[in-house]
Amino acid sequence: MSANSRLTIAAHALAWIGLYQRQGHEVATSEQIAPSANTNPVVIRRLLGDLRRAGLVESRRGVGAGWSLARDLESITLLDVYEAVEPGPLFALHRAAPDPGCVVGHGIQPAMQRVYDGVEEALRRELARVTLEDVLQDVLAAPR
Amino acid sequence: MSANSRLTIAAHALAWIGLYQRQGHEVATSEQIAPSANTNPVVIRRLLGDLRRAGLVESRRGVGAGWSLARDLESITLLDVYEAVEPGPLFALHRAAPDPGCVVGHGIQPAMQRVYDGVEEALRRELARVTLEDVLQDVLAAPR
DNA sequence: GTTGTCGCAACTGTAGTTGTTACGACAGGC
DNA sequence: GCCTGTCGTAACAACTACAGTTGCGACAAC
C-alpha cells in the first residue's frame, strides 16, 4: 500500500540529533543529517519543520544555525512523531459516496469507520509504547 | 497518507454479495455491485479477483454468471480481506539505504523494522476481531 | 557586507490507485 | 452453430502522494 517512509526518516533525524548533542554539539544541520539518511537536506528540513510545529525540535537561523531537540528523547514517543508527520487516516472510505438508496451503501460507511477507528487506536497504542530513547538504544546495540 | 480505499470497497462488495444471496439469489454480478459502491464494474472485478485468489469468493462465467461467497460471512474476518487486497507493508524503511558508516544509519533499519513488525501485528489482531457478519449486522442496524 | 543556514516555493520523476474502454474467453439458450 | 451476458485482463488516462532537486529570500553571527 502506501510504502511511505516519512516516519522512518523523521525518527532517523531525531535519533541523529539526540546522539550528536550527547557528543557535546549544540545544534545539528540538515546538511549533516541528510547523508546519514541518504536523502536530500530539503527533505530533512521539511520533516523537521513538521516536528518543530509539533514542538519536538527547535531551529535557529543565521551563521552557526541548526536544529536541536526541544524535549528529551525519553519523553518523545513514536506516536508523537507519527502525529507530526502523517496527516491523514490509514484507511479511506469510498472515494465517491456509495448509493444511499441501497441498504449496504447506506450503512457501510459508519460501520467501516468504527472499525478503522479501532484499528488506528491500536496502532497509536503500539507507537506510544516506544520512545526515541528506546530506538536510539536499539540502534547503538546493533552488531558492528 | 495512503488514502487507499481498497479494503473499504472489498468489504462493501462481500457484504453486498452475502446479503444478496440471503435474499435467495445464486450469484451477484459486478455490474450490480458497482452502482452500490459508486464505482466501476472493472474495479469490483479486480478486487473480487484478489479475493478469489485468496479463496474467499468464487466466480462463474458465461450466461447467468457472477460471483458467490466461497465461505460464510461469519468465517471471513477483515484480516482475511486485508491480506487479500493490500500487498505491501504499512510503513516503509528508507527508500535509499542509509549510510552504513554512520552509527545511526547502520542500526536504524533493524530497530525500526522491529517497531513496524509490532505495529502491523497489532493492526492484524484488530482486523481479525471483526468478521464480515459483524460488518453486515452493523450495516443493517444503521438508522434509516 | 560576507557567510552559512533555515524557510519555502516551484518543478520534476516515480509510483500507486482509480476510472474507463476495449476485447477475448467462456457457457448457456436458442 | 450463433447469440448473448458475464468474467478476465490488458491498455491507457487522470489524479494523488511522496521524494528529489533547484533556487532564492530571510536571518543572524562575525
Short mmCIF file of N, CA and C in Angstrom, two decimals, chain A residues 1-5 7-9 11-12 16 19 35-38 78 82 86-94 96-99 102-108 111-112 114-116 118-119 122-123 126-127 130 135 138-140 142-144, chain B residues 1-5 7-9 11-12 16 19 35-38 78 82 86-94 96-99 102-108 111-112 114-116 118-119 122-123 126-127 130 135 138-140 142-144:
data_model
loop_
_atom_site.label_atom_id
_atom_site.label_comp_id
_atom_site.label_asym_id
_atom_site.label_seq_id
_atom_site.Cartn_x
_atom_site.Cartn_y
_atom_site.Cartn_z
N MET A 1 0.82 -1.21 0.00
CA MET A 1 0.00 0.00 0.00
C MET A 1 0.85 1.25 0.00
N SER A 2 0.79 2.04 1.07
CA SER A 2 1.37 3.38 1.00
C SER A 2 2.87 3.36 0.74
N ALA A 3 3.61 2.49 1.47
CA ALA A 3 5.06 2.47 1.31
C ALA A 3 5.62 3.88 1.51
N ASN A 4 5.34 4.41 2.66
CA ASN A 4 5.67 5.79 2.95
C ASN A 4 6.69 5.79 4.07
N SER A 5 7.80 6.49 3.83
CA SER A 5 8.93 6.37 4.75
C SER A 5 9.13 7.61 5.59
N LEU A 7 7.85 8.47 8.52
CA LEU A 7 8.09 8.18 9.93
C LEU A 7 9.50 7.66 10.14
N THR A 8 9.97 6.83 9.24
CA THR A 8 11.33 6.28 9.35
C THR A 8 12.37 7.40 9.31
N ILE A 9 12.25 8.29 8.35
CA ILE A 9 13.26 9.35 8.19
C ILE A 9 13.18 10.32 9.35
N ALA A 11 12.26 9.68 12.46
CA ALA A 11 12.87 9.03 13.62
C ALA A 11 14.39 9.00 13.47
N HIS A 12 14.84 8.75 12.26
CA HIS A 12 16.27 8.75 11.98
C HIS A 12 16.88 10.12 12.33
N TRP A 16 19.51 10.98 15.33
CA TRP A 16 20.81 11.55 14.93
C TRP A 16 21.10 12.81 15.73
N LEU A 19 21.84 11.91 19.43
CA LEU A 19 23.19 11.36 19.62
C LEU A 19 24.24 12.45 19.46
N PRO A 35 23.09 13.10 4.60
CA PRO A 35 23.88 11.97 4.09
C PRO A 35 23.69 10.71 4.91
N SER A 36 23.49 10.83 6.22
CA SER A 36 23.30 9.64 7.04
C SER A 36 22.03 8.90 6.64
N ALA A 37 20.98 9.67 6.29
CA ALA A 37 19.73 9.03 5.86
C ALA A 37 19.70 8.82 4.35
N ASN A 38 20.78 9.20 3.68
CA ASN A 38 20.89 9.04 2.22
C ASN A 38 19.73 9.74 1.51
N LEU A 78 7.15 7.44 19.48
CA LEU A 78 6.94 7.38 18.03
C LEU A 78 5.55 7.86 17.66
N TYR A 82 4.70 10.27 14.70
CA TYR A 82 3.69 9.86 13.72
C TYR A 82 2.65 10.96 13.53
N GLU A 86 2.48 12.48 9.80
CA GLU A 86 1.50 11.77 8.97
C GLU A 86 0.16 12.44 9.11
N PRO A 87 -0.31 13.11 8.08
CA PRO A 87 -1.53 13.90 8.21
C PRO A 87 -2.81 13.07 8.23
N GLY A 88 -2.98 12.19 7.26
CA GLY A 88 -4.30 11.61 7.03
C GLY A 88 -4.55 10.31 7.75
N PRO A 89 -5.74 9.74 7.54
CA PRO A 89 -6.08 8.46 8.12
C PRO A 89 -5.40 7.33 7.37
N LEU A 90 -5.34 6.16 8.03
CA LEU A 90 -4.67 5.00 7.47
C LEU A 90 -5.46 4.43 6.30
N PHE A 91 -6.76 4.22 6.53
CA PHE A 91 -7.63 3.68 5.51
C PHE A 91 -8.66 4.73 5.12
N ALA A 92 -9.01 4.76 3.85
CA ALA A 92 -10.01 5.71 3.39
C ALA A 92 -11.33 5.00 3.20
N LEU A 93 -12.41 5.74 3.32
CA LEU A 93 -13.72 5.22 2.95
C LEU A 93 -13.86 5.34 1.43
N HIS A 94 -15.08 5.21 0.93
CA HIS A 94 -15.30 5.28 -0.51
C HIS A 94 -14.82 6.63 -1.03
N ALA A 96 -15.98 8.01 -3.85
CA ALA A 96 -17.26 8.65 -4.15
C ALA A 96 -18.32 8.01 -3.26
N ALA A 97 -19.22 8.83 -2.73
CA ALA A 97 -20.21 8.35 -1.77
C ALA A 97 -21.01 7.19 -2.35
N PRO A 98 -21.17 6.09 -1.60
CA PRO A 98 -21.95 4.95 -2.09
C PRO A 98 -23.43 5.30 -2.19
N ASP A 99 -24.17 4.44 -2.89
CA ASP A 99 -25.60 4.67 -3.15
C ASP A 99 -26.39 4.64 -1.84
N CYS A 102 -29.30 2.06 -1.47
CA CYS A 102 -29.00 0.64 -1.24
C CYS A 102 -28.73 0.43 0.23
N VAL A 103 -29.22 -0.66 0.78
CA VAL A 103 -29.06 -0.93 2.22
C VAL A 103 -27.58 -0.95 2.58
N VAL A 104 -26.80 -1.66 1.78
CA VAL A 104 -25.38 -1.75 2.07
C VAL A 104 -24.72 -0.38 1.89
N GLY A 105 -25.02 0.27 0.77
CA GLY A 105 -24.42 1.58 0.52
C GLY A 105 -24.76 2.59 1.59
N HIS A 106 -25.94 2.41 2.18
CA HIS A 106 -26.37 3.36 3.21
C HIS A 106 -25.65 3.17 4.53
N GLY A 107 -25.43 1.92 4.92
CA GLY A 107 -24.90 1.68 6.26
C GLY A 107 -23.42 1.35 6.33
N ILE A 108 -22.78 1.19 5.17
CA ILE A 108 -21.42 0.66 5.20
C ILE A 108 -20.40 1.67 5.75
N ALA A 111 -20.22 1.85 9.55
CA ALA A 111 -19.74 0.56 10.05
C ALA A 111 -18.23 0.44 9.87
N MET A 112 -17.75 0.79 8.68
CA MET A 112 -16.31 0.68 8.45
C MET A 112 -15.55 1.74 9.25
N ARG A 114 -16.18 2.79 12.18
CA ARG A 114 -15.98 2.28 13.54
C ARG A 114 -14.80 1.32 13.58
N VAL A 115 -14.74 0.45 12.58
CA VAL A 115 -13.62 -0.50 12.55
C VAL A 115 -12.29 0.25 12.42
N TYR A 116 -12.24 1.21 11.52
CA TYR A 116 -11.00 1.92 11.27
C TYR A 116 -10.57 2.73 12.50
N GLY A 118 -11.03 1.84 15.56
CA GLY A 118 -10.42 0.88 16.46
C GLY A 118 -9.02 0.49 16.01
N VAL A 119 -8.84 0.33 14.71
CA VAL A 119 -7.52 -0.04 14.19
C VAL A 119 -6.52 1.07 14.45
N ALA A 122 -5.45 1.12 18.00
CA ALA A 122 -4.47 0.07 18.32
C ALA A 122 -3.09 0.45 17.82
N LEU A 123 -3.05 1.04 16.64
CA LEU A 123 -1.76 1.47 16.07
C LEU A 123 -1.13 2.54 16.94
N GLU A 126 0.36 1.15 20.07
CA GLU A 126 1.63 0.45 19.83
C GLU A 126 2.77 1.46 19.63
N LEU A 127 2.51 2.52 18.88
CA LEU A 127 3.55 3.53 18.65
C LEU A 127 3.88 4.28 19.94
N VAL A 130 6.80 3.03 22.35
CA VAL A 130 8.22 3.12 22.01
C VAL A 130 8.66 4.58 22.05
N VAL A 135 14.56 3.67 20.74
CA VAL A 135 15.06 3.48 19.37
C VAL A 135 16.57 3.70 19.35
N ASP A 138 18.43 0.89 20.88
CA ASP A 138 18.38 -0.27 19.98
C ASP A 138 19.38 -0.09 18.83
N VAL A 139 19.47 1.15 18.34
CA VAL A 139 20.41 1.45 17.26
C VAL A 139 21.84 1.22 17.73
N LEU A 140 22.15 1.72 18.94
CA LEU A 140 23.53 1.60 19.45
C LEU A 140 23.89 0.16 19.77
N ALA A 142 23.15 -2.37 17.93
CA ALA A 142 23.26 -3.16 16.70
C ALA A 142 24.67 -3.71 16.54
N PRO A 143 24.81 -4.95 16.05
CA PRO A 143 26.14 -5.51 15.83
C PRO A 143 26.90 -4.72 14.77
N ARG A 144 28.14 -4.56 14.98
CA ARG A 144 29.01 -3.81 14.04
C ARG A 144 29.23 -4.61 12.77
N MET B 1 -2.10 10.17 4.50
CA MET B 1 -1.12 9.30 3.87
C MET B 1 -1.75 8.58 2.69
N SER B 2 -1.86 7.24 2.83
CA SER B 2 -2.19 6.48 1.62
C SER B 2 -3.54 6.89 1.03
N ALA B 3 -4.57 7.06 1.89
CA ALA B 3 -5.91 7.35 1.37
C ALA B 3 -6.33 6.29 0.36
N ASN B 4 -6.30 5.08 0.83
CA ASN B 4 -6.49 3.94 -0.04
C ASN B 4 -7.75 3.21 0.40
N SER B 5 -8.67 3.03 -0.53
CA SER B 5 -10.00 2.55 -0.15
C SER B 5 -10.25 1.12 -0.60
N LEU B 7 -9.68 -1.75 0.89
CA LEU B 7 -10.30 -2.58 1.92
C LEU B 7 -11.78 -2.22 2.08
N THR B 8 -12.10 -0.93 2.01
CA THR B 8 -13.49 -0.50 2.13
C THR B 8 -14.34 -1.08 1.02
N ILE B 9 -13.88 -0.95 -0.21
CA ILE B 9 -14.68 -1.42 -1.35
C ILE B 9 -14.80 -2.94 -1.34
N ALA B 11 -14.79 -4.93 1.31
CA ALA B 11 -15.75 -5.30 2.34
C ALA B 11 -17.18 -4.99 1.87
N HIS B 12 -17.34 -3.87 1.20
CA HIS B 12 -18.64 -3.49 0.66
C HIS B 12 -19.15 -4.58 -0.30
N TRP B 16 -22.33 -7.04 0.23
CA TRP B 16 -23.41 -6.97 -0.76
C TRP B 16 -23.75 -8.36 -1.29
N LEU B 19 -25.53 -10.43 1.46
CA LEU B 19 -26.93 -10.04 1.64
C LEU B 19 -27.78 -10.50 0.46
N PRO B 35 -22.75 -0.04 -8.87
CA PRO B 35 -23.51 1.18 -8.56
C PRO B 35 -23.69 1.38 -7.06
N SER B 36 -23.80 0.30 -6.30
CA SER B 36 -23.98 0.45 -4.86
C SER B 36 -22.75 1.08 -4.23
N ALA B 37 -21.57 0.72 -4.75
CA ALA B 37 -20.33 1.28 -4.22
C ALA B 37 -19.93 2.54 -4.98
N ASN B 38 -20.74 2.93 -5.96
CA ASN B 38 -20.48 4.13 -6.76
C ASN B 38 -19.11 4.07 -7.41
N LEU B 78 -11.97 -9.31 8.59
CA LEU B 78 -11.40 -8.22 7.80
C LEU B 78 -9.91 -8.42 7.57
N TYR B 82 -8.05 -7.90 4.19
CA TYR B 82 -6.87 -7.03 4.15
C TYR B 82 -5.70 -7.73 3.48
N GLU B 86 -4.40 -5.96 0.10
CA GLU B 86 -3.32 -5.00 0.37
C GLU B 86 -1.99 -5.71 0.29
N PRO B 87 -1.20 -5.39 -0.71
CA PRO B 87 0.02 -6.15 -0.92
C PRO B 87 1.15 -5.82 0.07
N GLY B 88 1.47 -4.52 0.21
CA GLY B 88 2.73 -4.15 0.85
C GLY B 88 2.62 -3.88 2.33
N PRO B 89 3.74 -3.52 2.94
CA PRO B 89 3.75 -3.16 4.35
C PRO B 89 3.17 -1.77 4.57
N LEU B 90 2.78 -1.51 5.83
CA LEU B 90 2.15 -0.24 6.17
C LEU B 90 3.16 0.90 6.10
N PHE B 91 4.31 0.71 6.73
CA PHE B 91 5.35 1.73 6.75
C PHE B 91 6.56 1.19 6.00
N ALA B 92 7.23 2.07 5.28
CA ALA B 92 8.43 1.66 4.56
C ALA B 92 9.66 2.12 5.31
N LEU B 93 10.75 1.41 5.12
CA LEU B 93 12.03 1.88 5.63
C LEU B 93 12.57 2.92 4.65
N HIS B 94 13.83 3.23 4.75
CA HIS B 94 14.42 4.23 3.86
C HIS B 94 14.27 3.79 2.41
N ALA B 96 16.27 4.85 -0.04
CA ALA B 96 17.65 4.51 -0.37
C ALA B 96 18.35 4.12 0.92
N ALA B 97 19.20 3.10 0.86
CA ALA B 97 19.85 2.58 2.06
C ALA B 97 20.63 3.68 2.77
N PRO B 98 20.44 3.81 4.11
CA PRO B 98 21.18 4.84 4.85
C PRO B 98 22.66 4.51 4.91
N ASP B 99 23.46 5.51 5.32
CA ASP B 99 24.92 5.39 5.36
C ASP B 99 25.34 4.34 6.39
N CYS B 102 27.70 5.40 9.31
CA CYS B 102 27.20 6.21 10.41
C CYS B 102 26.53 5.28 11.42
N VAL B 103 26.75 5.54 12.70
CA VAL B 103 26.19 4.66 13.73
C VAL B 103 24.67 4.57 13.59
N VAL B 104 24.04 5.74 13.41
CA VAL B 104 22.58 5.75 13.29
C VAL B 104 22.16 5.06 11.99
N GLY B 105 22.81 5.42 10.90
CA GLY B 105 22.46 4.82 9.61
C GLY B 105 22.63 3.31 9.61
N HIS B 106 23.58 2.85 10.39
CA HIS B 106 23.85 1.41 10.44
C HIS B 106 22.80 0.64 11.22
N GLY B 107 22.36 1.20 12.34
CA GLY B 107 21.47 0.43 13.20
C GLY B 107 20.00 0.77 13.09
N ILE B 108 19.65 1.82 12.35
CA ILE B 108 18.27 2.31 12.40
C ILE B 108 17.30 1.35 11.73
N ALA B 111 16.16 -1.56 13.89
CA ALA B 111 15.41 -1.04 15.04
C ALA B 111 14.00 -0.65 14.62
N MET B 112 13.87 0.07 13.51
CA MET B 112 12.54 0.48 13.07
C MET B 112 11.74 -0.72 12.57
N ARG B 114 11.72 -3.67 13.76
CA ARG B 114 11.11 -4.33 14.91
C ARG B 114 9.85 -3.59 15.35
N VAL B 115 9.94 -2.26 15.37
CA VAL B 115 8.76 -1.48 15.76
C VAL B 115 7.62 -1.72 14.78
N TYR B 116 7.92 -1.66 13.49
CA TYR B 116 6.88 -1.81 12.49
C TYR B 116 6.26 -3.20 12.53
N GLY B 118 5.79 -4.94 15.17
CA GLY B 118 4.84 -4.90 16.28
C GLY B 118 3.57 -4.16 15.92
N VAL B 119 3.72 -3.06 15.19
CA VAL B 119 2.55 -2.27 14.81
C VAL B 119 1.66 -3.06 13.87
N ALA B 122 -0.29 -5.60 15.73
CA ALA B 122 -1.43 -5.03 16.45
C ALA B 122 -2.58 -4.74 15.49
N LEU B 123 -2.25 -4.23 14.31
CA LEU B 123 -3.27 -3.94 13.31
C LEU B 123 -3.97 -5.22 12.87
N GLU B 126 -6.39 -6.47 15.44
CA GLU B 126 -7.62 -5.67 15.47
C GLU B 126 -8.53 -6.04 14.30
N LEU B 127 -7.95 -6.20 13.11
CA LEU B 127 -8.77 -6.56 11.95
C LEU B 127 -9.33 -7.98 12.10
N VAL B 130 -12.91 -8.61 13.75
CA VAL B 130 -14.16 -8.24 13.10
C VAL B 130 -14.42 -9.17 11.92
N VAL B 135 -19.84 -6.88 10.29
CA VAL B 135 -20.00 -5.69 9.46
C VAL B 135 -21.41 -5.62 8.89
N ASP B 138 -23.91 -4.69 11.45
CA ASP B 138 -23.77 -3.27 11.75
C ASP B 138 -24.41 -2.42 10.65
N VAL B 139 -24.22 -2.86 9.41
CA VAL B 139 -24.82 -2.15 8.28
C VAL B 139 -26.34 -2.18 8.38
N LEU B 140 -26.88 -3.35 8.67
CA LEU B 140 -28.34 -3.50 8.71
C LEU B 140 -28.94 -2.75 9.90
N ALA B 142 -28.05 0.19 10.83
CA ALA B 142 -27.93 1.65 10.65
C ALA B 142 -29.32 2.29 10.59
N PRO B 143 -29.49 3.49 11.15
CA PRO B 143 -30.79 4.17 11.09
C PRO B 143 -31.14 4.49 9.64
N ARG B 144 -32.39 4.36 9.38
CA ARG B 144 -32.88 4.64 8.02
C ARG B 144 -32.82 6.13 7.68
#
